[in-house]
Short mmCIF file of C-alpha atoms in Angstrom, two decimals:
data_model
loop_
_atom_site.label_atom_id
_atom_site.label_comp_id
_atom_site.label_asym_id
_atom_site.label_seq_id
_atom_site.Cartn_x
_atom_site.Cartn_y
_atom_site.Cartn_z
CA MET T 1419 -25.45 -4.70 24.22
CA GLU T 1420 -26.72 -1.42 22.77
CA TYR T 1421 -25.24 2.08 22.88
CA LYS T 1422 -24.79 5.12 20.66
CA ILE T 1423 -21.84 7.17 19.48
CA SER T 1424 -22.73 10.87 19.59
CA ASN T 1425 -21.34 14.16 18.27
CA ALA T 1426 -18.94 12.59 15.76
CA LYS T 1427 -18.42 13.68 12.18
CA ILE T 1428 -19.73 10.61 10.36
CA LEU T 1429 -18.69 9.66 6.84
CA TYR T 1430 -22.03 8.57 5.39
CA LYS T 1431 -22.89 8.17 1.70
CA ASN T 1432 -19.77 10.05 0.51
CA SER T 1433 -20.22 13.09 2.75
CA PHE T 1434 -19.80 14.01 6.40
CA LEU T 1435 -22.72 14.59 8.75
CA GLU T 1436 -22.79 15.35 12.44
CA GLY T 1437 -25.00 12.83 14.13
CA GLU T 1438 -25.32 9.62 16.06
CA VAL T 1439 -24.68 5.95 15.39
CA TRP T 1440 -26.71 3.23 17.08
CA ILE T 1441 -24.59 0.15 17.87
CA LYS T 1442 -26.48 -3.08 18.51
CA ASP T 1443 -24.81 -6.43 19.22
CA GLY T 1444 -21.48 -5.11 17.97
CA LYS T 1445 -22.84 -3.88 14.63
CA ILE T 1446 -24.07 -0.56 13.24
CA PHE T 1447 -27.85 -0.68 13.47
CA LYS T 1448 -28.78 2.88 12.49
CA VAL T 1449 -27.20 6.21 11.52
CA SER T 1450 -29.13 9.41 12.13
CA LYS T 1451 -28.68 13.10 12.89
CA SER T 1452 -30.56 12.44 16.12
CA LEU T 1453 -31.66 9.02 17.36
CA GLU T 1454 -35.04 8.79 19.02
CA LYS T 1455 -34.08 5.93 21.32
CA ASP T 1456 -32.49 6.75 24.67
CA LEU T 1457 -29.24 4.78 24.83
CA PRO T 1458 -25.99 4.86 26.79
CA SER T 1459 -23.83 7.36 24.92
CA MET T 1460 -20.16 7.59 23.94
CA ASN T 1461 -19.21 11.22 23.31
CA ALA T 1462 -17.02 11.47 20.17
CA LYS T 1463 -16.99 15.25 19.85
CA GLY T 1464 -14.18 16.45 17.59
CA MET T 1465 -13.62 12.98 16.14
CA LEU T 1466 -14.20 11.44 12.71
CA LEU T 1467 -16.23 8.24 12.43
CA LEU T 1468 -15.28 6.25 9.33
CA PRO T 1469 -15.68 2.76 7.93
CA GLY T 1470 -12.61 0.62 8.60
CA LEU T 1471 -9.82 1.54 6.20
CA ILE T 1472 -8.13 -0.94 3.85
CA ASP T 1473 -4.38 -0.81 3.24
CA PRO T 1474 -3.45 -2.65 0.02
CA HIS T 1475 0.30 -2.58 0.69
CA VAL T 1476 2.00 -3.42 3.99
CA HIS T 1477 5.10 -5.36 4.97
CA LEU T 1478 4.21 -7.11 8.21
CA ARG T 1479 7.51 -8.54 9.34
CA ASP T 1480 7.42 -11.43 11.84
CA SER T 1481 9.33 -14.74 11.39
CA LEU T 1482 13.05 -13.97 10.98
CA TYR T 1483 12.18 -10.26 10.87
CA SER T 1484 10.39 -10.29 14.23
CA TYR T 1485 13.02 -7.98 15.71
CA LYS T 1486 11.55 -5.27 13.45
CA GLU T 1487 7.89 -6.10 14.04
CA ASP T 1488 5.64 -9.12 14.54
CA PHE T 1489 2.05 -9.87 13.55
CA ASP T 1490 0.69 -8.59 16.86
CA SER T 1491 2.53 -5.25 16.85
CA GLY T 1492 2.02 -4.70 13.12
CA THR T 1493 -1.73 -5.28 13.16
CA SER T 1494 -2.02 -3.27 16.39
CA ALA T 1495 -0.42 -0.38 14.49
CA ALA T 1496 -2.96 -0.95 11.71
CA LEU T 1497 -5.88 -0.63 14.11
CA ALA T 1498 -4.34 2.46 15.69
CA GLY T 1499 -4.22 3.98 12.20
CA GLY T 1500 -7.85 3.14 11.44
CA TYR T 1501 -7.23 0.05 9.28
CA THR T 1502 -9.32 -3.08 9.65
CA ILE T 1503 -7.94 -4.88 6.57
CA VAL T 1504 -4.31 -4.95 5.39
CA LEU T 1505 -2.66 -6.84 2.54
CA ASP T 1506 0.74 -8.32 3.40
CA MET T 1507 3.53 -8.29 0.81
CA PRO T 1508 5.52 -11.49 0.17
CA ASN T 1509 9.17 -10.35 0.45
CA THR T 1510 9.38 -11.74 3.96
CA ASN T 1511 12.11 -13.83 5.55
CA PRO T 1512 11.66 -16.58 4.52
CA PRO T 1513 9.93 -15.27 1.37
CA VAL T 1514 6.40 -16.37 0.48
CA ASP T 1515 7.30 -18.03 -2.81
CA SER T 1516 5.31 -21.29 -2.73
CA TYR T 1517 2.03 -22.74 -1.52
CA GLU T 1518 3.82 -24.29 1.45
CA ARG T 1519 5.41 -21.00 2.48
CA LEU T 1520 2.06 -19.22 2.21
CA MET T 1521 0.38 -21.81 4.42
CA GLU T 1522 3.23 -21.55 6.93
CA ARG T 1523 2.82 -17.78 7.14
CA LYS T 1524 -0.94 -18.04 7.55
CA GLU T 1525 -0.47 -20.62 10.28
CA LYS T 1526 2.02 -18.39 12.12
CA ALA T 1527 -0.47 -15.53 12.00
CA LYS T 1528 -3.28 -17.50 13.66
CA GLY T 1529 -4.22 -15.99 17.01
CA ARG T 1530 -1.64 -13.23 16.59
CA ILE T 1531 -3.39 -10.72 14.33
CA ASN T 1532 -5.78 -8.00 15.45
CA CYS T 1533 -7.37 -7.12 12.11
CA ASP T 1534 -8.07 -8.96 8.87
CA VAL T 1535 -4.97 -9.75 6.80
CA GLY T 1536 -4.70 -10.93 3.20
CA PHE T 1537 -1.43 -12.56 2.19
CA TYR T 1538 0.36 -12.06 -1.12
CA SER T 1539 2.70 -14.57 -2.77
CA LEU T 1540 5.66 -13.96 -5.02
CA VAL T 1541 5.25 -15.30 -8.55
CA TYR T 1542 7.75 -16.82 -10.96
CA PRO T 1543 7.36 -18.25 -14.49
CA GLU T 1544 7.56 -21.82 -13.13
CA LEU T 1545 5.19 -21.31 -10.16
CA ASP T 1546 1.81 -23.07 -10.18
CA LEU T 1547 -0.74 -20.51 -8.97
CA PHE T 1548 -2.99 -21.18 -5.97
CA PRO T 1549 -6.16 -19.27 -4.98
CA ASP T 1550 -5.16 -19.14 -1.31
CA ALA T 1551 -3.07 -16.01 -1.99
CA ILE T 1552 -4.95 -12.71 -2.03
CA GLY T 1553 -2.70 -11.61 -4.89
CA TYR T 1554 0.70 -12.11 -6.50
CA LYS T 1555 3.64 -9.77 -6.81
CA VAL T 1556 6.58 -9.25 -9.15
CA TYR T 1557 9.62 -7.25 -8.06
CA LEU T 1558 10.76 -6.19 -11.50
CA HIS T 1559 14.12 -4.89 -10.27
CA LYS T 1560 15.01 -8.25 -8.72
CA GLY T 1561 15.48 -11.43 -10.73
CA ASP T 1562 15.48 -12.20 -14.44
CA TRP T 1563 12.35 -10.43 -15.66
CA ASN T 1564 12.89 -10.37 -19.40
CA VAL T 1565 9.95 -10.10 -21.79
CA GLU T 1566 9.68 -13.87 -22.23
CA ASN T 1567 9.38 -14.50 -18.48
CA LEU T 1568 6.87 -11.68 -18.05
CA ARG T 1569 4.71 -13.11 -20.83
CA LYS T 1570 4.80 -16.54 -19.16
CA VAL T 1571 3.54 -15.03 -15.92
CA LEU T 1572 0.87 -12.84 -17.54
CA LYS T 1573 -0.54 -15.87 -19.38
CA LYS T 1574 -1.05 -17.66 -16.07
CA PHE T 1575 -3.48 -14.94 -14.95
CA ILE T 1576 -5.78 -14.94 -17.99
CA ASN T 1577 -8.40 -17.10 -16.27
CA PHE T 1578 -7.11 -16.74 -12.72
CA LYS T 1579 -9.05 -14.22 -10.64
CA ARG T 1580 -6.26 -12.64 -8.66
CA ILE T 1581 -4.42 -9.33 -8.90
CA LEU T 1582 -0.91 -9.32 -10.34
CA ALA T 1583 0.96 -6.47 -8.63
CA PHE T 1584 4.23 -4.94 -9.77
CA HIS T 1585 7.04 -3.12 -8.07
CA ALA T 1586 7.79 -1.34 -11.33
CA GLU T 1587 11.43 -0.32 -11.53
CA GLU T 1588 14.04 -1.40 -14.09
CA LEU T 1589 17.52 -0.55 -12.85
CA ASP T 1590 20.55 -0.09 -15.07
CA TYR T 1591 22.87 -1.13 -12.22
CA ASN T 1592 23.04 -1.73 -8.48
CA LEU T 1593 25.73 -1.36 -5.83
CA ASP T 1594 26.77 -3.18 -2.68
CA LYS T 1595 27.08 0.07 -0.73
CA TYR T 1596 25.21 3.35 -1.16
CA ASP T 1597 23.64 6.26 0.66
CA VAL T 1598 20.31 8.02 0.18
CA PHE T 1599 21.70 10.28 -2.57
CA LEU T 1600 23.31 7.52 -4.62
CA HIS T 1601 20.27 5.30 -4.13
CA SER T 1602 18.05 7.98 -5.68
CA GLU T 1603 20.33 8.10 -8.73
CA ILE T 1604 20.11 4.33 -9.18
CA HIS T 1605 16.34 4.39 -8.71
CA ASP T 1606 15.75 7.49 -10.81
CA GLU T 1607 12.51 8.40 -12.55
CA ARG T 1608 13.57 6.64 -15.75
CA ALA T 1609 13.68 3.31 -13.91
CA GLU T 1610 10.01 3.63 -12.99
CA ILE T 1611 8.75 5.07 -16.26
CA LYS T 1612 10.59 2.47 -18.34
CA ALA T 1613 9.22 -0.39 -16.24
CA VAL T 1614 5.64 0.92 -16.28
CA LYS T 1615 5.68 1.34 -20.06
CA LYS T 1616 7.06 -2.18 -20.47
CA ILE T 1617 4.34 -3.76 -18.33
CA LEU T 1618 1.56 -1.73 -19.95
CA ASP T 1619 2.77 -2.71 -23.42
CA LEU T 1620 2.74 -6.42 -22.49
CA THR T 1621 -0.59 -6.21 -20.66
CA LYS T 1622 -2.32 -5.15 -23.89
CA ASP T 1623 -2.01 -8.76 -25.09
CA TYR T 1624 -3.65 -10.28 -21.99
CA ASN T 1625 -6.96 -9.61 -20.26
CA VAL T 1626 -5.57 -9.68 -16.72
CA ALA T 1627 -5.83 -7.37 -13.70
CA VAL T 1628 -2.52 -5.58 -13.15
CA HIS T 1629 -1.76 -3.29 -10.22
CA PHE T 1630 1.13 -0.84 -9.92
CA CYS T 1631 2.49 -0.34 -6.42
CA HIS T 1632 3.84 2.96 -5.01
CA ILE T 1633 3.96 5.04 -8.18
CA SER T 1634 6.21 8.05 -7.56
CA THR T 1635 6.40 9.97 -10.85
CA PRO T 1636 3.61 11.90 -12.59
CA GLN T 1637 4.79 10.59 -15.97
CA ALA T 1638 4.26 6.95 -14.94
CA LEU T 1639 0.93 7.83 -13.33
CA GLU T 1640 -0.34 9.41 -16.55
CA GLU T 1641 0.77 6.39 -18.59
CA ILE T 1642 -1.25 4.08 -16.32
CA TYR T 1643 -4.26 6.39 -16.15
CA TYR T 1644 -4.59 6.79 -19.91
CA SER T 1645 -4.07 3.06 -20.46
CA LYS T 1646 -7.01 2.48 -18.14
CA LEU T 1647 -9.11 4.94 -20.14
CA LYS T 1648 -8.28 2.87 -23.23
CA GLY T 1649 -9.67 -0.26 -21.58
CA LEU T 1650 -6.75 -1.92 -19.83
CA ASN T 1651 -7.61 -3.52 -16.49
CA VAL T 1652 -4.94 -1.64 -14.53
CA SER T 1653 -4.83 0.21 -11.22
CA LEU T 1654 -2.29 2.21 -9.25
CA GLU T 1655 -1.56 3.30 -5.73
CA LEU T 1656 0.27 6.25 -4.22
CA THR T 1657 2.02 6.28 -0.86
CA PRO T 1658 1.70 8.92 1.86
CA HIS T 1659 5.42 9.71 1.70
CA HIS T 1660 5.35 10.45 -2.02
CA LEU T 1661 2.41 12.80 -1.36
CA LEU T 1662 4.01 14.53 1.61
CA LEU T 1663 7.81 14.47 1.37
CA ASP T 1664 10.24 15.60 -1.33
CA ASP T 1665 13.89 14.95 -1.99
CA THR T 1666 15.08 17.84 0.19
CA TYR T 1667 14.59 15.41 3.08
CA PHE T 1668 17.67 13.53 1.86
CA ASN T 1669 19.53 15.99 4.09
CA LEU T 1670 18.30 13.90 7.02
CA GLY T 1671 20.50 11.08 5.79
CA ASN T 1672 19.62 7.44 5.27
CA ILE T 1673 16.59 7.63 7.55
CA ALA T 1674 14.92 9.23 4.48
CA LEU T 1675 15.72 6.28 2.21
CA VAL T 1676 12.71 4.60 0.65
CA GLU T 1677 12.00 2.69 -2.57
CA PRO T 1678 11.07 4.26 -4.93
CA PRO T 1679 12.95 7.27 -3.55
CA LEU T 1680 11.47 10.62 -2.61
CA ARG T 1681 11.09 12.83 -5.67
CA PRO T 1682 11.37 16.59 -6.37
CA LEU T 1683 8.70 18.91 -4.96
CA GLU T 1684 7.11 19.49 -8.38
CA TYR T 1685 6.47 15.73 -8.59
CA VAL T 1686 4.85 15.73 -5.15
CA ILE T 1687 2.54 18.56 -6.21
CA ALA T 1688 1.69 16.79 -9.48
CA LEU T 1689 0.81 13.57 -7.63
CA ARG T 1690 -1.47 15.51 -5.27
CA GLU T 1691 -3.20 17.09 -8.25
CA ALA T 1692 -3.70 13.68 -9.85
CA LEU T 1693 -5.23 12.37 -6.63
CA TYR T 1694 -7.50 15.42 -6.45
CA LYS T 1695 -8.64 14.82 -10.05
CA GLY T 1696 -9.56 11.17 -9.39
CA LYS T 1697 -6.73 9.59 -11.37
CA VAL T 1698 -5.54 7.49 -8.41
CA ASP T 1699 -7.24 4.25 -7.40
CA MET T 1700 -5.99 3.89 -3.83
CA ILE T 1701 -3.47 4.85 -1.17
CA GLY T 1702 -1.09 2.17 0.05
CA SER T 1703 1.00 2.95 3.10
CA ASP T 1704 3.89 0.68 2.01
CA HIS T 1705 4.44 0.23 5.75
CA ALA T 1706 7.98 -1.17 6.02
CA PRO T 1707 9.69 -0.92 9.43
CA HIS T 1708 13.40 -1.53 10.00
CA SER T 1709 15.77 -1.24 12.92
CA LEU T 1710 17.79 1.97 13.28
CA GLU T 1711 20.97 -0.07 12.85
CA GLU T 1712 19.72 -1.20 9.44
CA LYS T 1713 18.71 2.31 8.39
CA PHE T 1714 22.17 3.68 9.19
CA SER T 1715 24.31 0.82 7.85
CA ASP T 1716 26.59 0.90 4.77
CA LYS T 1717 23.71 -0.58 2.79
CA PRO T 1718 20.66 1.01 4.43
CA LEU T 1719 17.29 -0.64 3.98
CA PRO T 1720 14.49 1.31 2.33
CA GLY T 1721 11.16 1.85 4.02
CA PHE T 1722 9.09 3.82 6.52
CA PRO T 1723 6.73 2.55 9.26
CA ASN T 1724 3.51 4.20 8.06
CA LEU T 1725 0.47 2.33 9.38
CA GLU T 1726 -0.30 4.56 12.36
CA ILE T 1727 0.26 7.87 10.59
CA THR T 1728 -1.02 7.51 7.01
CA PHE T 1729 -4.63 8.57 7.56
CA PRO T 1730 -3.90 11.41 10.03
CA LEU T 1731 -1.32 12.88 7.65
CA LEU T 1732 -3.54 12.59 4.58
CA ASN T 1733 -6.43 14.02 6.58
CA SER T 1734 -4.25 17.07 7.23
CA LEU T 1735 -3.78 17.46 3.47
CA MET T 1736 -7.55 17.21 3.01
CA LYS T 1737 -8.14 19.90 5.65
CA ASP T 1738 -5.74 22.16 3.73
CA ASN T 1739 -7.63 21.35 0.49
CA LEU T 1740 -4.45 19.94 -1.06
CA ILE T 1741 -6.13 16.62 -1.83
CA ASP T 1742 -9.76 15.48 -1.97
#
């Protein structure tokens, strides 16, 4: 089957052009301002035509969290948002913390996903690594992550070609009950900056690829960026909510609770400037849906369902020349 997509704004070789795309046997055959061949046409006037987006950070629920979302609905949301590849985080229920659990999750996903999915695993000092995981993740604010245990994990990745990702927060304390305001005090900027500095300092001793998830403070971002300039193999992501929302939204109540929390407006502006200047490697939606009952409980769960809205919202920022 052959047809063409006409009148779209096409992202081609790092710029937009208005033209036509020739589709042949389900694949892009040719891109041109005007195709010579007469083909059945799909009019895409007013639309953007982009390569499929990649989201490096999603929490597809399923299993015991299927009441929040399942593989089908989550990956349908991804496609609706323009994503053709998403990377699934391992803090599922049950958690992906072994080879067997990873294989179980992959098996459950068979025939129930609508885009490509890569699956992360948790990592612990005693875990034997396996290449079947797309990457590994440490939640630094959960578990006993002292320097000795971090060194044990970093050593495992010296000759192992997978990303080691960090939720980089070191908390001084935690509580059984809290609201969005108290949560932001527990997860303050110092928690992120302290954790990022700790990981960067340890990474200097190991030639491994380290990724920092959902950075929310300009101070931590600059630490990572300048470490990369000095030769460390590190990367970072920003989320749409930390680029769009500030802590005045706490007035909405626990629906605004996310981890790391929303930050002051000056931080939001600084993160946008860093993105504009090319200091940011990628955007991760940190898609994390919950039920309304969970969001408004005595211990509300952090997270926003972002897959469908991330690109449209960031595109609005681009139109306003607030990011590039």
